[in-house]
JSON list of C-alpha atoms in Angstrom, two decimals:
[
{"chain": "A", "resi": 1, "resn": "LEU", "atom": "CA", "xyz": [-58.39, 2.14, -36.46]},
{"chain": "A", "resi": 2, "resn": "GLY", "atom": "CA", "xyz": [-59.08, 0.24, -33.23]},
{"chain": "A", "resi": 3, "resn": "LEU", "atom": "CA", "xyz": [-62.43, -0.99, -34.52]},
{"chain": "A", "resi": 4, "resn": "ARG", "atom": "CA", "xyz": [-60.79, -2.32, -37.70]},
{"chain": "A", "resi": 5, "resn": "TYR", "atom": "CA", "xyz": [-58.32, -4.37, -35.64]},
{"chain": "A", "resi": 6, "resn": "LEU", "atom": "CA", "xyz": [-61.11, -5.64, -33.42]},
{"chain": "A", "resi": 7, "resn": "LEU", "atom": "CA", "xyz": [-63.20, -6.73, -36.39]},
{"chain": "A", "resi": 8, "resn": "ARG", "atom": "CA", "xyz": [-60.19, -8.30, -38.12]},
{"chain": "A", "resi": 9, "resn": "ASN", "atom": "CA", "xyz": [-59.48, -10.29, -34.96]},
{"chain": "A", "resi": 10, "resn": "GLU", "atom": "CA", "xyz": [-63.12, -11.37, -34.79]},
{"chain": "A", "resi": 11, "resn": "VAL", "atom": "CA", "xyz": [-62.87, -12.65, -38.37]},
{"chain": "A", "resi": 12, "resn": "LEU", "atom": "CA", "xyz": [-59.64, -14.53, -37.66]},
{"chain": "A", "resi": 13, "resn": "THR", "atom": "CA", "xyz": [-61.01, -16.00, -34.43]},
{"chain": "A", "resi": 14, "resn": "ALA", "atom": "CA", "xyz": [-64.21, -17.14, -36.11]},
{"chain": "A", "resi": 15, "resn": "LEU", "atom": "CA", "xyz": [-62.24, -18.75, -38.94]},
{"chain": "A", "resi": 16, "resn": "ASP", "atom": "CA", "xyz": [-60.01, -20.56, -36.43]},
{"chain": "A", "resi": 17, "resn": "ASP", "atom": "CA", "xyz": [-63.13, -21.74, -34.60]},
{"chain": "A", "resi": 18, "resn": "ALA", "atom": "CA", "xyz": [-64.64, -22.92, -37.90]},
{"chain": "A", "resi": 19, "resn": "ARG", "atom": "CA", "xyz": [-61.48, -24.89, -38.74]},
{"chain": "A", "resi": 20, "resn": "ALA", "atom": "CA", "xyz": [-61.54, -26.56, -35.32]},
{"chain": "A", "resi": 21, "resn": "GLU", "atom": "CA", "xyz": [-65.25, -27.37, -35.62]},
{"chain": "A", "resi": 22, "resn": "LEU", "atom": "CA", "xyz": [-64.79, -28.78, -39.11]},
{"chain": "A", "resi": 23, "resn": "LYS", "atom": "CA", "xyz": [-61.94, -30.97, -37.90]},
{"chain": "A", "resi": 24, "resn": "TYR", "atom": "CA", "xyz": [-64.12, -32.19, -35.03]},
{"chain": "A", "resi": 25, "resn": "GLN", "atom": "CA", "xyz": [-67.07, -32.90, -37.32]},
{"chain": "A", "resi": 26, "resn": "ARG", "atom": "CA", "xyz": [-64.84, -34.81, -39.76]},
{"chain": "A", "resi": 27, "resn": "GLY", "atom": "CA", "xyz": [-63.69, -36.96, -36.84]},
{"chain": "A", "resi": 28, "resn": "GLN", "atom": "CA", "xyz": [-67.31, -37.56, -35.87]},
{"chain": "A", "resi": 29, "resn": "LEU", "atom": "CA", "xyz": [-68.09, -38.55, -39.44]},
{"chain": "A", "resi": 30, "resn": "GLU", "atom": "CA", "xyz": [-65.27, -41.09, -39.44]},
{"chain": "A", "resi": 31, "resn": "LYS", "atom": "CA", "xyz": [-66.37, -42.54, -36.08]},
{"chain": "A", "resi": 32, "resn": "GLN", "atom": "CA", "xyz": [-70.15, -42.49, -36.44]},
{"chain": "A", "resi": 33, "resn": "GLY", "atom": "CA", "xyz": [-70.96, -41.95, -40.09]},
{"chain": "A", "resi": 34, "resn": "ASP", "atom": "CA", "xyz": [-73.52, -39.40, -41.27]},
{"chain": "A", "resi": 35, "resn": "GLY", "atom": "CA", "xyz": [-75.50, -39.70, -38.02]},
{"chain": "A", "resi": 36, "resn": "GLY", "atom": "CA", "xyz": [-72.66, -38.18, -36.00]},
{"chain": "A", "resi": 37, "resn": "VAL", "atom": "CA", "xyz": [-72.39, -34.93, -37.97]},
{"chain": "A", "resi": 38, "resn": "GLU", "atom": "CA", "xyz": [-74.15, -31.78, -36.83]},
{"chain": "A", "resi": 39, "resn": "GLY", "atom": "CA", "xyz": [-73.41, -28.70, -38.90]},
{"chain": "A", "resi": 40, "resn": "GLU", "atom": "CA", "xyz": [-75.29, -26.05, -36.93]},
{"chain": "A", "resi": 41, "resn": "GLU", "atom": "CA", "xyz": [-72.32, -24.88, -34.88]},
{"chain": "A", "resi": 42, "resn": "LEU", "atom": "CA", "xyz": [-70.07, -24.76, -37.94]},
{"chain": "A", "resi": 43, "resn": "LEU", "atom": "CA", "xyz": [-72.67, -22.74, -39.83]},
{"chain": "A", "resi": 44, "resn": "GLU", "atom": "CA", "xyz": [-73.11, -20.30, -36.93]},
{"chain": "A", "resi": 45, "resn": "THR", "atom": "CA", "xyz": [-69.33, -19.84, -36.71]},
{"chain": "A", "resi": 46, "resn": "LEU", "atom": "CA", "xyz": [-69.02, -19.19, -40.45]},
{"chain": "A", "resi": 47, "resn": "LEU", "atom": "CA", "xyz": [-71.90, -16.72, -40.33]},
{"chain": "A", "resi": 48, "resn": "ARG", "atom": "CA", "xyz": [-70.20, -14.91, -37.45]},
{"chain": "A", "resi": 49, "resn": "ALA", "atom": "CA", "xyz": [-67.04, -14.65, -39.58]},
{"chain": "A", "resi": 50, "resn": "GLN", "atom": "CA", "xyz": [-69.04, -13.40, -42.55]},
{"chain": "A", "resi": 51, "resn": "ILE", "atom": "CA", "xyz": [-70.80, -10.71, -40.51]},
{"chain": "A", "resi": 52, "resn": "SER", "atom": "CA", "xyz": [-67.54, -9.49, -38.97]},
{"chain": "A", "resi": 53, "resn": "CYS", "atom": "CA", "xyz": [-65.86, -9.50, -42.37]},
{"chain": "A", "resi": 54, "resn": "ALA", "atom": "CA", "xyz": [-68.68, -7.45, -43.90]},
{"chain": "A", "resi": 55, "resn": "LYS", "atom": "CA", "xyz": [-68.43, -4.92, -41.05]},
{"chain": "A", "resi": 56, "resn": "TRP", "atom": "CA", "xyz": [-64.66, -4.80, -41.53]},
{"chain": "A", "resi": 57, "resn": "PHE", "atom": "CA", "xyz": [-65.00, -4.12, -45.27]},
{"chain": "A", "resi": 58, "resn": "ASP", "atom": "CA", "xyz": [-67.64, -1.46, -44.59]},
{"chain": "A", "resi": 59, "resn": "LEU", "atom": "CA", "xyz": [-64.95, 0.57, -42.80]},
{"chain": "A", "resi": 60, "resn": "ILE", "atom": "CA", "xyz": [-62.88, 0.88, -45.98]},
{"chain": "A", "resi": 61, "resn": "GLY", "atom": "CA", "xyz": [-63.45, 4.17, -47.78]},
{"chain": "A", "resi": 62, "resn": "GLU", "atom": "CA", "xyz": [-64.59, 4.21, -51.41]},
{"chain": "A", "resi": 63, "resn": "GLU", "atom": "CA", "xyz": [-61.47, 6.17, -52.38]},
{"chain": "A", "resi": 64, "resn": "ASP", "atom": "CA", "xyz": [-59.25, 3.47, -50.89]},
{"chain": "A", "resi": 65, "resn": "VAL", "atom": "CA", "xyz": [-61.16, 0.77, -52.77]},
{"chain": "A", "resi": 66, "resn": "ALA", "atom": "CA", "xyz": [-60.82, 2.67, -56.05]},
{"chain": "A", "resi": 67, "resn": "ALA", "atom": "CA", "xyz": [-57.08, 3.19, -55.45]},
{"chain": "A", "resi": 68, "resn": "ALA", "atom": "CA", "xyz": [-56.59, -0.51, -54.70]},
{"chain": "A", "resi": 69, "resn": "ILE", "atom": "CA", "xyz": [-58.48, -1.53, -57.83]},
{"chain": "A", "resi": 70, "resn": "ASN", "atom": "CA", "xyz": [-56.34, 0.82, -59.93]},
{"chain": "A", "resi": 71, "resn": "ILE", "atom": "CA", "xyz": [-53.15, -0.65, -58.45]},
{"chain": "A", "resi": 72, "resn": "VAL", "atom": "CA", "xyz": [-54.28, -4.21, -59.21]},
{"chain": "A", "resi": 73, "resn": "LYS", "atom": "CA", "xyz": [-55.29, -3.24, -62.76]},
{"chain": "A", "resi": 74, "resn": "ALA", "atom": "CA", "xyz": [-51.91, -1.60, -63.35]},
{"chain": "A", "resi": 75, "resn": "GLU", "atom": "CA", "xyz": [-50.06, -4.64, -62.01]},
{"chain": "A", "resi": 76, "resn": "MET", "atom": "CA", "xyz": [-52.15, -6.96, -64.15]},
{"chain": "A", "resi": 77, "resn": "ALA", "atom": "CA", "xyz": [-51.48, -4.85, -67.25]},
{"chain": "A", "resi": 78, "resn": "SER", "atom": "CA", "xyz": [-47.74, -4.69, -66.60]},
{"chain": "A", "resi": 79, "resn": "SER", "atom": "CA", "xyz": [-47.42, -8.43, -65.99]},
{"chain": "A", "resi": 80, "resn": "LYS", "atom": "CA", "xyz": [-49.98, -9.34, -68.66]},
{"chain": "A", "resi": 81, "resn": "ILE", "atom": "CA", "xyz": [-52.04, -11.44, -66.22]},
{"chain": "A", "resi": 82, "resn": "ARG", "atom": "CA", "xyz": [-55.57, -11.85, -67.50]}
]
């Protein structure tokens, strides 16, 4: 359980970092135009989030995934969401 919390926090931290970097890059774009934008750090941050998210999802058991899918299907059927 500790590893799941650690990975979840890594995902959330990386997403916060990505938001901050995007905000910074948008400011650079407004100040300097296209020449002021560098997307490498934003891309690295998003990739870090993706990797942590994939590791986090890998910790979920197949039975839990199947149960969650069945719950969603039942809710969709009862509320007629399609």
